[in-house]
Short mmCIF file of C-alpha atoms in Angstrom, two decimals:
data_model
loop_
_atom_site.label_atom_id
_atom_site.label_comp_id
_atom_site.label_asym_id
_atom_site.label_seq_id
_atom_site.Cartn_x
_atom_site.Cartn_y
_atom_site.Cartn_z
CA UNK A 1 -19.54 47.85 -13.15
CA UNK A 2 -18.03 48.99 -16.43
CA UNK A 3 -14.53 49.17 -14.94
CA UNK A 4 -14.63 45.45 -14.04
CA UNK A 5 -15.67 44.49 -17.55
CA UNK A 6 -12.92 46.58 -19.12
CA UNK A 7 -10.31 45.02 -16.78
CA UNK A 8 -11.42 41.50 -17.72
CA UNK A 9 -11.15 42.29 -21.41
CA UNK A 10 -7.56 43.60 -21.22
CA UNK A 11 -5.07 41.17 -22.69
CA UNK A 12 -1.52 41.46 -21.37
CA UNK A 13 1.05 40.37 -23.91
CA UNK A 14 3.52 37.69 -22.81
CA UNK A 15 7.06 38.99 -22.28
CA UNK A 16 9.31 37.65 -25.02
CA UNK A 17 12.69 37.10 -23.40
CA UNK A 18 16.01 37.02 -25.22
CA UNK A 19 14.94 39.36 -28.05
CA UNK A 20 17.57 42.09 -27.86
CA UNK A 21 18.56 44.84 -25.42
CA UNK A 22 15.70 47.11 -26.43
CA UNK A 23 13.14 44.72 -24.97
CA UNK A 24 14.54 45.00 -21.45
CA UNK A 25 14.76 41.20 -21.24
CA UNK A 26 17.56 40.61 -23.69
CA UNK A 27 20.92 38.83 -23.39
CA UNK A 28 20.51 36.97 -20.08
CA UNK A 29 16.68 37.08 -20.28
CA UNK A 30 16.26 38.39 -16.73
CA UNK A 31 18.10 35.43 -15.19
CA UNK A 32 21.11 37.39 -13.97
CA UNK A 33 24.66 36.25 -14.63
CA UNK A 34 26.07 32.72 -14.17
CA UNK A 35 25.09 30.31 -11.41
CA UNK A 36 22.74 27.37 -11.12
CA UNK A 37 19.54 29.34 -11.58
CA UNK A 38 20.72 30.98 -14.79
CA UNK A 39 21.01 27.63 -16.58
CA UNK A 40 18.11 26.03 -18.41
CA UNK A 41 16.27 23.04 -17.02
CA UNK A 42 17.24 23.70 -13.41
CA UNK A 43 14.69 23.92 -10.63
CA UNK A 44 15.76 23.73 -7.01
CA UNK A 45 13.18 21.35 -5.57
CA UNK A 46 11.55 22.19 -2.24
CA UNK A 47 13.73 25.29 -1.83
CA UNK A 48 11.61 28.07 -0.39
CA UNK A 49 14.09 30.92 -0.38
CA UNK A 50 15.56 30.25 3.04
CA UNK A 51 12.15 29.74 4.65
CA UNK A 52 11.90 26.43 6.52
CA UNK A 53 10.70 24.00 3.83
CA UNK A 54 7.32 22.32 4.11
CA UNK A 55 8.75 18.82 4.48
CA UNK A 56 10.70 19.99 7.55
CA UNK A 57 7.80 21.99 9.02
CA UNK A 58 5.41 19.04 9.10
CA UNK A 59 5.75 16.46 11.88
CA UNK A 60 6.87 12.92 11.14
CA UNK A 61 4.17 10.32 11.65
CA UNK A 62 4.25 6.56 12.07
CA UNK A 63 6.93 3.95 12.01
CA UNK A 64 7.85 1.54 9.25
CA UNK A 65 9.63 -1.50 10.66
CA UNK A 66 12.43 -3.03 8.60
CA UNK A 67 11.43 -6.59 9.51
CA UNK A 68 7.71 -6.91 9.00
CA UNK A 69 5.62 -10.08 9.10
CA UNK A 70 4.07 -10.79 5.74
CA UNK A 71 0.59 -12.05 6.46
CA UNK A 72 -1.32 -13.90 3.75
CA UNK A 73 -5.08 -14.29 3.78
CA UNK A 74 -7.11 -17.30 2.76
CA UNK A 75 -10.89 -17.53 2.61
CA UNK A 76 -13.01 -20.50 3.61
CA UNK A 77 -14.20 -20.78 -0.01
CA UNK A 78 -10.56 -21.22 -1.08
CA UNK A 79 -10.04 -23.95 1.54
CA UNK A 80 -13.19 -25.76 0.40
CA UNK A 81 -12.03 -25.50 -3.21
CA UNK A 82 -8.63 -27.04 -2.31
CA UNK A 83 -10.38 -29.93 -0.52
CA UNK A 84 -12.77 -30.52 -3.43
CA UNK A 85 -9.91 -30.57 -5.96
CA UNK A 86 -8.12 -33.05 -3.63
CA UNK A 87 -5.04 -30.85 -3.20
CA UNK A 88 -5.59 -30.99 0.56
CA UNK A 89 -7.06 -34.00 2.34
CA UNK A 90 -9.34 -33.06 5.21
CA UNK A 91 -8.02 -35.80 7.54
CA UNK A 92 -4.55 -34.19 7.98
CA UNK A 93 -3.70 -31.15 10.11
CA UNK A 94 -3.50 -28.10 7.82
CA UNK A 95 -0.86 -25.46 8.64
CA UNK A 96 1.41 -22.96 6.87
CA UNK A 97 3.81 -25.71 5.71
CA UNK A 98 0.93 -27.44 3.92
CA UNK A 99 0.26 -24.27 1.91
CA UNK A 100 3.96 -23.76 1.18
CA UNK A 101 4.35 -27.30 -0.17
CA UNK A 102 1.37 -26.74 -2.47
CA UNK A 103 2.93 -23.40 -3.52
CA UNK A 104 -0.19 -21.50 -2.50
CA UNK A 105 1.94 -19.21 -0.28
CA UNK A 106 5.38 -17.89 -1.17
CA UNK A 107 8.36 -18.71 1.05
CA UNK A 108 8.52 -15.10 2.28
CA UNK A 109 5.10 -15.36 3.97
CA UNK A 110 5.48 -15.95 7.71
CA UNK A 111 1.87 -15.95 8.89
CA UNK A 112 -1.62 -16.34 7.51
CA UNK A 113 -5.15 -15.43 8.46
CA UNK A 114 -8.38 -17.27 7.72
CA UNK A 115 -11.32 -15.11 6.66
CA UNK A 116 -14.95 -16.15 6.55
CA UNK A 117 -15.83 -15.42 2.92
CA UNK A 118 -17.62 -18.42 1.46
CA UNK A 119 -18.78 -21.66 3.07
CA UNK A 120 -16.89 -24.69 4.39
CA UNK A 121 -18.69 -28.03 4.18
CA UNK A 122 -15.82 -30.36 5.04
CA UNK A 123 -14.65 -31.24 8.53
CA UNK A 124 -11.08 -29.89 8.78
CA UNK A 125 -8.36 -29.64 11.40
CA UNK A 126 -6.46 -26.39 10.84
CA UNK A 127 -3.77 -24.39 12.62
CA UNK A 128 -3.59 -20.68 11.75
CA UNK A 129 -1.87 -17.57 13.05
CA UNK A 130 -5.05 -15.48 12.92
CA UNK A 131 -8.71 -16.11 12.16
CA UNK A 132 -11.82 -13.98 12.07
CA UNK A 133 -14.66 -14.74 14.52
CA UNK A 134 -17.01 -15.72 11.71
CA UNK A 135 -14.42 -18.05 10.18
CA UNK A 136 -13.95 -19.81 13.53
CA UNK A 137 -17.70 -20.21 13.95
CA UNK A 138 -18.17 -21.60 10.45
CA UNK A 139 -15.33 -24.16 10.85
CA UNK A 140 -16.64 -25.33 14.22
CA UNK A 141 -20.21 -25.45 12.86
CA UNK A 142 -19.01 -27.76 10.05
CA UNK A 143 -17.53 -30.06 12.74
CA UNK A 144 -13.91 -28.99 12.25
CA UNK A 145 -11.31 -27.83 14.72
CA UNK A 146 -9.25 -24.63 14.54
CA UNK A 147 -6.22 -23.65 16.60
CA UNK A 148 -5.34 -19.95 16.50
CA UNK A 149 -1.74 -19.26 17.59
CA UNK A 150 -1.85 -15.46 17.95
CA UNK A 151 -5.21 -15.20 19.68
CA UNK A 152 -6.00 -11.54 20.51
CA UNK A 153 -6.73 -11.06 24.20
#
């Protein structure tokens, strides 16, 4: 028990490099002579001394397509708000071009999805790429019509 306590209390002094030949770490400070590793501020990233590096040992996962559809989302509360502020009239067919003209969606957005957050009181006719089940139910319950292009089978 006493040996553990004495070991914990021992303080090892830090080696002061570059303090003369008598210190044993003078001149080149234990870095050897010349080369990349002898210079200051150099660290060879992910080099594991010839061992196969971690980033090459781990398997690659997934696929990131170059051309990806940018899908915007719009809630029913947002649609109701647009109708109430008279930005959209509920007698026309609402589609992605309608939102682009109003500058609600950017030009880069190809598709959009309707989500059921909020309530819709107005009767609307809307064409969307995707829609949640609850959103469809709420629109049809309000007396509206929804056409979903990319209907999951």
